[in-house]
Coordinates of C-alpha atoms in Angstrom, one line a residue:
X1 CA 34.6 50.5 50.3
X2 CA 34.2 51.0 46.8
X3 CA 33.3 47.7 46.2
X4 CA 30.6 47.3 48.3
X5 CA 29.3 50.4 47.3
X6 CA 28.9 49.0 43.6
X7 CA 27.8 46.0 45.3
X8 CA 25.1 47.8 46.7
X9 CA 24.3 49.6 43.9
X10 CA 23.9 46.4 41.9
X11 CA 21.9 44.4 44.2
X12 CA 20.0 46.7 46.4
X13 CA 19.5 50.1 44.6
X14 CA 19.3 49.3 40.7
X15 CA 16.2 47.0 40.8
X16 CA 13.9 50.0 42.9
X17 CA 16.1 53.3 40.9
X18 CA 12.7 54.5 39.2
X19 CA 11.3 54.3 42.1
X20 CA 14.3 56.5 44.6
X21 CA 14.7 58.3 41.5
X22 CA 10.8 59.5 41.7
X23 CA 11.2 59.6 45.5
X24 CA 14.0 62.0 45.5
X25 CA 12.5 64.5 42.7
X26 CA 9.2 64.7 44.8
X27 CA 11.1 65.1 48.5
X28 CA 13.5 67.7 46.4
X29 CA 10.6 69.8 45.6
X30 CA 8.6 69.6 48.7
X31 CA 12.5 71.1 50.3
X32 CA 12.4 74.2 47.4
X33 CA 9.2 75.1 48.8
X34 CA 10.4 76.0 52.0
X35 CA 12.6 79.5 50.6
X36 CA 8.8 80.6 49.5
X37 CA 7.1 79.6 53.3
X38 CA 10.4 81.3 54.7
X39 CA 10.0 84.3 52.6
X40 CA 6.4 84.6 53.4
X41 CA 6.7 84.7 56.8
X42 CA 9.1 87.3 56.9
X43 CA 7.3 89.5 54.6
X44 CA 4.1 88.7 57.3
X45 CA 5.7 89.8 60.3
X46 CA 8.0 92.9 58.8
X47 CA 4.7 94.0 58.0
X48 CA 3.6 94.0 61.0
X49 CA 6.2 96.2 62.1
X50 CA 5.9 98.8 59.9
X51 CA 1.7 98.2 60.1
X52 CA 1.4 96.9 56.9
X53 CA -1.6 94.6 57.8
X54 CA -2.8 94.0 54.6
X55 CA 0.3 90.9 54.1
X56 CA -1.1 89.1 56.8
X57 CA -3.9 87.0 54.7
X58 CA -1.7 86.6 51.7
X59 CA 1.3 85.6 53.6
X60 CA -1.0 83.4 55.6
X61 CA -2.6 82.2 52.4
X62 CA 0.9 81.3 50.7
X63 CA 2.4 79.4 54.0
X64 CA -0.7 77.6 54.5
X65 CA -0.9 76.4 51.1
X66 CA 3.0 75.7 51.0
X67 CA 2.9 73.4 53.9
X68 CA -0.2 71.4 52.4
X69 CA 1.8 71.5 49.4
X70 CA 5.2 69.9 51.3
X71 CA 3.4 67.5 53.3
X72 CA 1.2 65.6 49.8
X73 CA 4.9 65.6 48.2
X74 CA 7.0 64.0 51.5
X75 CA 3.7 61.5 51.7
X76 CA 4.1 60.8 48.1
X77 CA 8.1 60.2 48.1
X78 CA 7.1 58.1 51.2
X79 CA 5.3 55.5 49.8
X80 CA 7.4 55.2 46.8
X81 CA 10.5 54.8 48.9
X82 CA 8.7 52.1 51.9
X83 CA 7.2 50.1 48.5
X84 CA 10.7 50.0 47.5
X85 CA 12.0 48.4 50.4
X86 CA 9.4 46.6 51.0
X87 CA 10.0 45.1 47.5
X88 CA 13.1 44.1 48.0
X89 CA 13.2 42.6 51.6
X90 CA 10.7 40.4 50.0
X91 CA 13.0 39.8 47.1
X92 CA 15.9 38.9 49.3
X93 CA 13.8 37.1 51.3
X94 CA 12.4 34.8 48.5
X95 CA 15.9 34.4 47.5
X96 CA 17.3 33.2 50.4
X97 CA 13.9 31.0 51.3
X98 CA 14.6 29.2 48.2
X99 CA 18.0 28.6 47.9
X100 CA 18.0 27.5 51.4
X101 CA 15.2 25.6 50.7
X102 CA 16.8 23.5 47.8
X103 CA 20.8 24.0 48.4
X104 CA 21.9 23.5 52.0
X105 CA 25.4 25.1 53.2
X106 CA 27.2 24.6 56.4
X107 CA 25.5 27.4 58.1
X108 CA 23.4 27.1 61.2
X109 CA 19.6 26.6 60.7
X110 CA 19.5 29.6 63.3
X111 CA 21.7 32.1 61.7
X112 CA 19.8 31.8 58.3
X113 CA 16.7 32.6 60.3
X114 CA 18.2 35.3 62.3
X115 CA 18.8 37.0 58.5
X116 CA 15.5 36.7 57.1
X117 CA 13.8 37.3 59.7
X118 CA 16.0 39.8 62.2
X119 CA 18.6 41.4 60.0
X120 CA 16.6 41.7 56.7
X121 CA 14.5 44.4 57.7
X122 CA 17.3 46.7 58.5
X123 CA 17.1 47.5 54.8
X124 CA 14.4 49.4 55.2
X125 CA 15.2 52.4 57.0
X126 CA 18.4 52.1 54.9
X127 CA 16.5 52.4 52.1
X128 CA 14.0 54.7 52.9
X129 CA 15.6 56.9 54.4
X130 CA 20.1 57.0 52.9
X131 CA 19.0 57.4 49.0
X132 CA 16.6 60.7 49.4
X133 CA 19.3 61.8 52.0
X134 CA 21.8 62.0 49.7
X135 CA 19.9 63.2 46.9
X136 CA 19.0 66.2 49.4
X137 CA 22.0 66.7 50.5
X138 CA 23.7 67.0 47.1
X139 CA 20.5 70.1 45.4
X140 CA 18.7 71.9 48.7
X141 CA 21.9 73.6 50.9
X142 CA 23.3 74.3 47.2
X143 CA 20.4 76.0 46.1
X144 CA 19.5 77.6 50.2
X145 CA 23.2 79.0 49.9
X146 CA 22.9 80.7 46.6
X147 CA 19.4 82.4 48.1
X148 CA 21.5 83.6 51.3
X149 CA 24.3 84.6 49.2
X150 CA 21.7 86.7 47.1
X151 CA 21.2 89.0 50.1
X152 CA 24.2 88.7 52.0
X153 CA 27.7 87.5 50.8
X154 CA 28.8 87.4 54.8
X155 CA 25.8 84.8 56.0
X156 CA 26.4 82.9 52.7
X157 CA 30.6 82.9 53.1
X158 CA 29.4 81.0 57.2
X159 CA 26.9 78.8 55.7
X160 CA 29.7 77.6 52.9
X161 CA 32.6 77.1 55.7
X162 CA 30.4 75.4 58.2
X163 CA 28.7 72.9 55.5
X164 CA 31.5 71.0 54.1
X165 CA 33.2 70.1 57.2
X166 CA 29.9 68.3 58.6
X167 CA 30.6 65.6 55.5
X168 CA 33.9 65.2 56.0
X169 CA 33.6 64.6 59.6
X170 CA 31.0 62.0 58.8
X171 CA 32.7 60.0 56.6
X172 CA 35.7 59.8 58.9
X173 CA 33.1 58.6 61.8
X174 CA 31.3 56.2 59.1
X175 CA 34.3 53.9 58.4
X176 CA 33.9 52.7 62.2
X177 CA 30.6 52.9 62.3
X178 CA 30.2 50.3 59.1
X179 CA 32.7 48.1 61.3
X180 CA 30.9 48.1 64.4
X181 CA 27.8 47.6 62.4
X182 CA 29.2 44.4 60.9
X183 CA 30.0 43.1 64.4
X184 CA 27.1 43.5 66.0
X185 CA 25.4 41.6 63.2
X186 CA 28.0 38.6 63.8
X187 CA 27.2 39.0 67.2
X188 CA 23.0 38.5 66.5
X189 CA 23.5 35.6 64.5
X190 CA 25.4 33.8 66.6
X191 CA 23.7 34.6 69.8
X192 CA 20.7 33.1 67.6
X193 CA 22.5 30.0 66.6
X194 CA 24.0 29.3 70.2
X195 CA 19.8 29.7 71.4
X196 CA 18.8 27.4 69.3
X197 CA 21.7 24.7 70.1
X198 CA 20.7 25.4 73.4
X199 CA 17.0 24.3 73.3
X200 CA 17.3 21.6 71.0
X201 CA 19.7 20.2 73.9
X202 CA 17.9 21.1 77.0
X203 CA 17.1 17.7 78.1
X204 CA 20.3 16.6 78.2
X205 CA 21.7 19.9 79.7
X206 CA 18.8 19.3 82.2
X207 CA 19.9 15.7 82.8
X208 CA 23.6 16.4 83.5
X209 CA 22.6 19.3 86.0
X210 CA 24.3 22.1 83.5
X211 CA 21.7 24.4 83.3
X212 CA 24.2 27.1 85.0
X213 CA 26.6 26.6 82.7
X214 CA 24.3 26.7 79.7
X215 CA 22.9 30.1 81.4
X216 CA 26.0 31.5 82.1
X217 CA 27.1 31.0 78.4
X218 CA 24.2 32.3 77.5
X219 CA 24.8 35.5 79.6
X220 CA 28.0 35.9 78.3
X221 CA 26.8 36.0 74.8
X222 CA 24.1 38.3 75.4
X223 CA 26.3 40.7 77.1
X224 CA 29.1 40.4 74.2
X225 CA 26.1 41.9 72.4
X226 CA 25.5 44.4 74.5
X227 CA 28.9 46.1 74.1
X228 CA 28.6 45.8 70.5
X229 CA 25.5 47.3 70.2
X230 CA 26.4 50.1 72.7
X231 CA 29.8 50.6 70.4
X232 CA 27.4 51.3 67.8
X233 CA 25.3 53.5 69.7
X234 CA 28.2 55.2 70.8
X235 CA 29.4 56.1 67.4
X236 CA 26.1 57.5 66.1
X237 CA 25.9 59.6 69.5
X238 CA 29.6 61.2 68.3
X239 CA 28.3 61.9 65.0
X240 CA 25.2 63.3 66.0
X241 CA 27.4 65.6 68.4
X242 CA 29.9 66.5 65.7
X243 CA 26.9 67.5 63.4
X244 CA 25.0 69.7 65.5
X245 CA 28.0 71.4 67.0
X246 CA 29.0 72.5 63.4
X247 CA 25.1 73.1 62.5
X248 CA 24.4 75.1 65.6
X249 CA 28.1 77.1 65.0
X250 CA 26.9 77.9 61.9
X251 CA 23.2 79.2 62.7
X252 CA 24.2 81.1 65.7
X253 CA 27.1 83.0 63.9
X254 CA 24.4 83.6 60.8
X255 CA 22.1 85.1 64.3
X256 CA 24.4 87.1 65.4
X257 CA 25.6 89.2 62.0
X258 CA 21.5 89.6 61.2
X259 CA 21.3 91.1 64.7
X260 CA 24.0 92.9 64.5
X261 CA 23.4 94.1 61.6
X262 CA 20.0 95.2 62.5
X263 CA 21.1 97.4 65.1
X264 CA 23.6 99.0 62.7
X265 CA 26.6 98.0 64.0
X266 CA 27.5 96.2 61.4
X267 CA 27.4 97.7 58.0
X268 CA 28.8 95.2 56.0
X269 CA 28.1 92.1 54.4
X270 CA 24.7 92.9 52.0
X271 CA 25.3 93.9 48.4
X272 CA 24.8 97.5 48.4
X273 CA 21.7 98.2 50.4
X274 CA 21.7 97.6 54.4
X275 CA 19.7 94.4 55.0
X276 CA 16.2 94.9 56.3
X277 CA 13.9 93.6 59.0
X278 CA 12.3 91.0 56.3
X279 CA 15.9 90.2 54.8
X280 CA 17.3 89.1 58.4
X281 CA 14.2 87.1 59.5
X282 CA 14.4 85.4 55.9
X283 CA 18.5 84.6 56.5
X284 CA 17.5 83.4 60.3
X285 CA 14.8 80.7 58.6
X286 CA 17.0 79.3 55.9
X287 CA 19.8 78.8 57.5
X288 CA 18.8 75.8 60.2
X289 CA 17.1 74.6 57.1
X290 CA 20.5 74.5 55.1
X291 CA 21.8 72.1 58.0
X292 CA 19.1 70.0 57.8
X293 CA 19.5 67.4 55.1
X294 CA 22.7 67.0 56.5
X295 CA 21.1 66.2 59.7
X296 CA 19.1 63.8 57.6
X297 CA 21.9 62.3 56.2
X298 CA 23.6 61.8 59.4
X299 CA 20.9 59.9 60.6
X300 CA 20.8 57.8 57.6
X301 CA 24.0 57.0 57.5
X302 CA 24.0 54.3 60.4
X303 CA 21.3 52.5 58.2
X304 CA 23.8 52.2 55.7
X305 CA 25.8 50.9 57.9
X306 CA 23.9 49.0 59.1
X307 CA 22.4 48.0 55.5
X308 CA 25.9 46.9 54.1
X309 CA 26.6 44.8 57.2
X310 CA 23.7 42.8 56.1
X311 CA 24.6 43.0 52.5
X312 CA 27.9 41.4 53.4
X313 CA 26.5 38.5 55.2
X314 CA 24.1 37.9 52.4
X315 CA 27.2 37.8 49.9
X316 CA 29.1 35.8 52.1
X317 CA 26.3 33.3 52.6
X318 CA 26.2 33.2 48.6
X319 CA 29.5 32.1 48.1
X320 CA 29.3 29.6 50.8
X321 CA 29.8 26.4 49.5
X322 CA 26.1 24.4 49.5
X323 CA 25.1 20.9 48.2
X324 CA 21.7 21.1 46.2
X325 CA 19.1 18.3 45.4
X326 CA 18.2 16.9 42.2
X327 CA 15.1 18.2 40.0
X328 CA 13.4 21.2 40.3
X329 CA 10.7 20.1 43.3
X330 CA 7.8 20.7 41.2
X331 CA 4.7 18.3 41.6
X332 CA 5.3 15.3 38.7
X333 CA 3.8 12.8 37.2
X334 CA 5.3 9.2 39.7
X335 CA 8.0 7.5 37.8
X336 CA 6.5 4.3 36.0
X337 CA 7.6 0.6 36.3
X338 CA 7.6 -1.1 39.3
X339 CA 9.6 0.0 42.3
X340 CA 13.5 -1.0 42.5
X341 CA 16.4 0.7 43.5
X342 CA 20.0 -0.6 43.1
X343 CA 23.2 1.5 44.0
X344 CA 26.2 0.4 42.3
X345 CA 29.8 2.2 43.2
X346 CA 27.8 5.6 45.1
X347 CA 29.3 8.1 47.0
X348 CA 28.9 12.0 48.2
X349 CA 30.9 14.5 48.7
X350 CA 30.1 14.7 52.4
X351 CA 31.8 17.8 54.0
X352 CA 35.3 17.6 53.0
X353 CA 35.4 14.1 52.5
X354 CA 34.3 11.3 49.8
X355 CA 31.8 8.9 52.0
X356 CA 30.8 5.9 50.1
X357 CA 27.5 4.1 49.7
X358 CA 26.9 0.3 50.2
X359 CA 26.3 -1.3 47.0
X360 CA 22.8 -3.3 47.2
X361 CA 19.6 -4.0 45.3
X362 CA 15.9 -3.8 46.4
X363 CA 13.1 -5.2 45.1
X364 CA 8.7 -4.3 45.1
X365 CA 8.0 -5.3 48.4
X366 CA 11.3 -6.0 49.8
X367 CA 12.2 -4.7 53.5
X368 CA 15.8 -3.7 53.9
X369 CA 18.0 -2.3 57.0
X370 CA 20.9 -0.1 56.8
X371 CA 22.9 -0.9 59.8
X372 CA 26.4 0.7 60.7
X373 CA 27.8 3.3 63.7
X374 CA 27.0 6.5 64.1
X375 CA 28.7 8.8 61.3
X376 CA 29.2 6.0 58.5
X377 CA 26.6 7.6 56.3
X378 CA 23.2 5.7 57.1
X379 CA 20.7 9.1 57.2
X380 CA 23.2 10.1 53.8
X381 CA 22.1 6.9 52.0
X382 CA 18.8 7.6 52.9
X383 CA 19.1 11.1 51.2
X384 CA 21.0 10.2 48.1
X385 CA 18.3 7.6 47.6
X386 CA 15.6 10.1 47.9
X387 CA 17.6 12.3 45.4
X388 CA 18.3 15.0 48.4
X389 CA 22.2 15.0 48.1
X390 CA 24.2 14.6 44.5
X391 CA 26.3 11.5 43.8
X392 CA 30.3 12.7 43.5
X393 CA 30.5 9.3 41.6
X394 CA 28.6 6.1 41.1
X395 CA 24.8 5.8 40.0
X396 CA 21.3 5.1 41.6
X397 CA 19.1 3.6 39.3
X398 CA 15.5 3.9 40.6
X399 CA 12.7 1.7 38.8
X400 CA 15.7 0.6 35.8
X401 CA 16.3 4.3 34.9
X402 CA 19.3 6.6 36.7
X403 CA 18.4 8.9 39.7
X404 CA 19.5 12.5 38.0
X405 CA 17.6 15.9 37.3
X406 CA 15.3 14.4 34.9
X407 CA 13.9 11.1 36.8
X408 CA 14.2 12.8 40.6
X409 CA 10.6 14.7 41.0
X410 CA 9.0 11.6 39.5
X411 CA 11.2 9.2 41.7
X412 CA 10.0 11.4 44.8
X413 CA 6.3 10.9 43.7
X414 CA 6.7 7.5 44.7
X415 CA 9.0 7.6 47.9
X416 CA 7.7 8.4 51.6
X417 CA 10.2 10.0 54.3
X418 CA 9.9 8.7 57.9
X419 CA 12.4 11.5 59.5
X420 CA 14.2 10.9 62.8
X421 CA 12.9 14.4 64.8
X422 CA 9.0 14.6 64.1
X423 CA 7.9 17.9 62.7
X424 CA 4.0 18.9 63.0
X425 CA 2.5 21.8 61.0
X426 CA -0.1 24.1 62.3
X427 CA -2.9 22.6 61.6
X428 CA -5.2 19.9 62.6
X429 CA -4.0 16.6 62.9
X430 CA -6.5 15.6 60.2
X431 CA -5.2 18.2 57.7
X432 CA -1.6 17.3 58.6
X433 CA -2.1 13.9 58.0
X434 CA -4.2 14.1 54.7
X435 CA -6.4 17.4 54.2
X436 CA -8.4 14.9 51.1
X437 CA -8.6 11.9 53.0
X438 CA -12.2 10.3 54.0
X439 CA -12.9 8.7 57.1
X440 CA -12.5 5.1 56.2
X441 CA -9.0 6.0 54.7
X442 CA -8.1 7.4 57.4
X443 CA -9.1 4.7 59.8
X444 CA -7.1 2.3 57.6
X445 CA -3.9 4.4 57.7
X446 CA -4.0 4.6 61.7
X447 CA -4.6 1.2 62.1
X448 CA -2.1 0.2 59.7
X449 CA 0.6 2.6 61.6
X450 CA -0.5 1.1 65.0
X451 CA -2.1 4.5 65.6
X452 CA -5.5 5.0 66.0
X453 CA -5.4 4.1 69.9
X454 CA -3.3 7.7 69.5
X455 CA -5.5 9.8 67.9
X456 CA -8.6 8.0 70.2
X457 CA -6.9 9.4 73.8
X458 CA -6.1 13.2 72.5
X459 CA -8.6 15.6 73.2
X460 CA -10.2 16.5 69.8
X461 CA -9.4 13.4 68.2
X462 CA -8.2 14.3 64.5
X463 CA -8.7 17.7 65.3
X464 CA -6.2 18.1 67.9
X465 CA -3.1 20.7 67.0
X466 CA -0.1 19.0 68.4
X467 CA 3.1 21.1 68.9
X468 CA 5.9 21.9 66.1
X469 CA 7.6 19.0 68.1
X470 CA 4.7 16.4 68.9
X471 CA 3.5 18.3 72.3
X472 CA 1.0 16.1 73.7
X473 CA 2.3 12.6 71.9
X474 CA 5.3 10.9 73.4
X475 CA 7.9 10.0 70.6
X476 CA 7.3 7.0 69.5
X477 CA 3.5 8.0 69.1
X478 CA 4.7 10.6 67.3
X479 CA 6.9 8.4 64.8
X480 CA 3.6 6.1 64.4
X481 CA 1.6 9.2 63.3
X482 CA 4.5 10.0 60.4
X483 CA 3.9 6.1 59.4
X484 CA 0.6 6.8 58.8
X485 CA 0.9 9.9 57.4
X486 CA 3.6 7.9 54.2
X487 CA 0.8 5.1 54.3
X488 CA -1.8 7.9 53.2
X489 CA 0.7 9.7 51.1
X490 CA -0.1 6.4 48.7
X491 CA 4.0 6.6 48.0
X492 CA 5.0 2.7 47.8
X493 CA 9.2 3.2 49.2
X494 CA 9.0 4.3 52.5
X495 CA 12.4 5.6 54.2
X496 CA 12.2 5.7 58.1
X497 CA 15.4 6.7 59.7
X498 CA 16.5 5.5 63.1
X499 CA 12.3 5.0 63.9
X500 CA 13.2 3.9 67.3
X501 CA 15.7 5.7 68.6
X502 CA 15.3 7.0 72.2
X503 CA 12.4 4.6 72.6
X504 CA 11.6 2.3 75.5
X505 CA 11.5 -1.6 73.8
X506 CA 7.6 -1.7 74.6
X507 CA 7.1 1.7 72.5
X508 CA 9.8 0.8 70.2
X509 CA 7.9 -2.6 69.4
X510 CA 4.9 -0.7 68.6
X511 CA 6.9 1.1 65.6
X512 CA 8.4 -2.0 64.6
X513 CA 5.0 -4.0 64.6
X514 CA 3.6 -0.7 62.5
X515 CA 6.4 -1.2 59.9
X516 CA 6.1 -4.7 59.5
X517 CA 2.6 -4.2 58.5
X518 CA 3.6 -1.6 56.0
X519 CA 5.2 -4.5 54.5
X520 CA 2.6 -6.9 54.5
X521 CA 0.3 -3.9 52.9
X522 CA 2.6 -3.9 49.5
X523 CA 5.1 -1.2 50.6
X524 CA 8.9 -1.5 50.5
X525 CA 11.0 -0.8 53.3
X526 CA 14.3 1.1 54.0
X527 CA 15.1 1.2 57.6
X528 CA 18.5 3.2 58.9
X529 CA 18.7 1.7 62.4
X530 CA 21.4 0.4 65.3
X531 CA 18.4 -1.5 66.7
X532 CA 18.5 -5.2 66.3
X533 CA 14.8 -5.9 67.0
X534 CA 14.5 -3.9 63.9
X535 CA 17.1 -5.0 61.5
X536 CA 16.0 -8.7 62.8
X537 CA 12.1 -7.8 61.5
X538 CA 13.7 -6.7 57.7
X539 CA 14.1 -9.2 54.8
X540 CA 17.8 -7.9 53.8
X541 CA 20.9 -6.2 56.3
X542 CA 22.9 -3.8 54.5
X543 CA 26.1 -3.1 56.7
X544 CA 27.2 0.7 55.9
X545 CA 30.6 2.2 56.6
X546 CA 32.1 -1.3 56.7

């Protein structure tokens, strides 16, 4: 517990204190001004009893002006306190964007997602709302008790008895709720990461008649979250019952001495003088107000919970073990020389294994085919080529210098990735393609790619948006429109991996035609594939995994 407090006090609240601190001095004052509205009011209507009318307007006056007062001071503390959040969900977010970005761990795609976008966010009300709860909770019911204890030792001797125990009780109830927190959190990101393994394989659950089973699972899941959420739910409920039972205890017993007291039945409890009319009512108004930044801080104290759940899977994600790409990804100058590539004695650490690269040499122009069964490190070639995973020993040297941090931005200039799945931005197909290209350029590219028939058939032409996935292209069409896409990136390595898998031959002869004429073009070639139409079309078969 202590741990993660520092924890959070490190990461969350120390970049943002100025800003809490400011927050909690201006929602401090705006609670001192209450004693004055309370003791306004009460002068106001004992008054009126005893017909002095004369108190109305400048009790009137004083409240009035009190509550404007309050409300500019809570709006104030507000915005200081949602900036700070906002500042740092962004923070986090950036962090985790970036690192994710650059540095890939074993974690699903979907559960990083579910954190930056889903559980992220639950800062906020963590923020906003636990650090000016606390810092009310530790100055207003001190200073409201020593006012109630200025007129009556009895009403301030309830108020001190009743107080303390509402703490106590809530930090017995927080330990479970921070526990049932951190479940349901599990719980989101894996319900998240089971959706999207899910969609990505609803053809073939379609084709082999499990969509039941794939819904059944899913029910499961989404009821397993459901009883985690309701645990949480359940524990705030108890706390919220434990809190008002003490805070309505308290106020009631404070009630019933005043009224007592005001019928003379009880001559006690005031230091020397009976209490008055405008004493009681002023005892009656600040005592529901001493209970109330512990009502705040009851509230708040499931966003912590909530808060360090997500701190904790940030952390954990941290310390995850992640393999990061070479050079910085920053827009370079293309490596000079001409374009060759030799890998000599290569491997990655792939999971928790050594997997070893074929040793082979290309040459400007060359065309070359990585062949080998599934798992023996074809789409991992591709990457350590491209600079995308670190060697664990061996050496890449790239245009007769060594792939490393310094050369890998500049190597990348010159390389063009043809990826497996197709991904489409949300844009026009013309901006996706090249945003600066001309017509005639583009014409070139399509034709080159065996594409332009493609782009002729959809709707808008090059203005069509396709899908995040190619909607309205089949997959092979879509592939084609990648080739041209590395033809107008002007990059003269192109790496296509497995460019016709799950294609019919007709389609899949399309892409192979479309590559071949990359080659004729100028461009070098290398092809992961298990097809042997394609492997036959290359100039050089590099057997991986053997």
């Amino acid at each position: 517990m202590k741990s993660s407090r520092r924890l959070a006090s490190a990461r969350i609240i120390a970049p943002v204190a100025r800003q809490l601190r400011v927050a909690g001095v201006l929602s401090v004052t705006s609670g001192l001004i209450w004693p004055a509205q309370a003791g306004a009011l009460a002068w106001a209507i004992s008054g009126w009893v005893t017909g002095e009318m004369t108190r109305t307007g400048i009790a009137a006056a004083l409240f009035i002006l009190g509550g404007v007062l309050s409300a500019l001071l809570t709006r104030a503390a507000g915005a200081c306190l949602f900036d700070a959040a906002d500042r740092t969900i962004a923070r986090e977010r950036a962090a985790l964007i970036l690192r994710e970005a650059r540095a890939r761990a074993d974690v699903s795609s979907a559960e990083v997602a579910a954190l930056a976008v889903q559980k992220l966010p639950l800062l906020q009300p963590w923020i906003t709302r636990y650090h000016v709860a606390m810092v009310r909770v530790a100055i207003l019911p001190l200073v409201l008790l020593a006012v109630t204890f200025w007129f009556s030792w009895v009403a301030g001797l309830v108020l001190l008895v009743a107080g303390p125990l509402i703490p106590v009780f809530m930090a017995l109830i927080g330990m479970a709720a921070e526990e049932a927190s951190r479940r349901q959190m599990v719980e989101v990101g894996t319900m998240n990461a089971m959706l999207m393994d899910r969609l990505s394989a609803m053809l073939d659950i379609r084709l082999l008649g499990a969509v039941e089973n794939a819904s059944a699972d899913f029910q499961d899941r989404a009821e397993a979250l459901r009883v985690k959420t309701m645990r949480v739910l359940r524990v705030a409920f108890l706390s919220s019952t434990v809190l008002e039972l003490f805070s309505a205890i308290g106020v009631a017993m404070v009630a019933v001495f005043v009224g007592f007291t005001l019928l003379g039945e009880i001559t006690f409890g005031s230091w020397g003088t009976q209490l008055g009319l405008g004493e009681g009512l002023f005892l009656l108004l600040i005592a529901p107000e001493f209970f109330q930044p512990f009502r705040d801080l009851a509230a708040a104290w499931h966003d912590r919970a909530a808060g360090l759940s997500v701190l904790a899977e940030l952390e954990e994600l941290d310390t995850t073990g992640r393999v990061a790409f070479l050079g910085t990804a920053r827009e370079t100058a293309p490596l000079r020389g001409p374009i060759t590539l030799a890998l000599s004695g290569a491997a990655v650490a792939y999971s928790d294994r050594i997997l070893p690269l074929p040793d082979f040499k290309l040459n400007t122009g060359e065309s070359l085919a990585l062949v080998g069964p599934s798992g023996a490190g074809k789409s991992t070639t591709l990457e350590a080529i491209a600079g995308l995973v670190p060697l664990a020993r061996g050496r890449i040297t790239v245009c007769g210098k060594t792939l490393d941090e310094d050369t890998a931005d500049a190597w990348r200039a010159r390389i063009a990735m043809v990826p497996q799945t197709p991904h489409f931005a949300d844009q026009t197909l013309r901006d996706w393609l090249d945003p600066d290209a001309d017509e005639a350029a583009l014409r070139i590219a399509l034709e080159l790619a065996e594409a332009d028939r493609i782009v002729r058939r959809l709707p808008d032409g090059l203005d069509t948006r396709l899908g995040e996935t190619g909607g309205g292209v089949s997959g092979g069409e879509a592939r084609r429109l990648m080739i041209a896409r590395a033809v107008l990136s002007r990059r003269e390595l192109i790496l296509a991996d497995e460019p016709t898998a799950d294609l019919d031959p007709e389609t899949a002869q399309l892409v192979i035609a479309s590559l071949k004429r990359l080659k004729d073009a100028g461009h070098s070639l290398i092809v992961a594939t298990h097809d042997p139409a394609v492997f036959g079309a290359m100039d050089l078969t590099v057997e991986v995994g053997s």
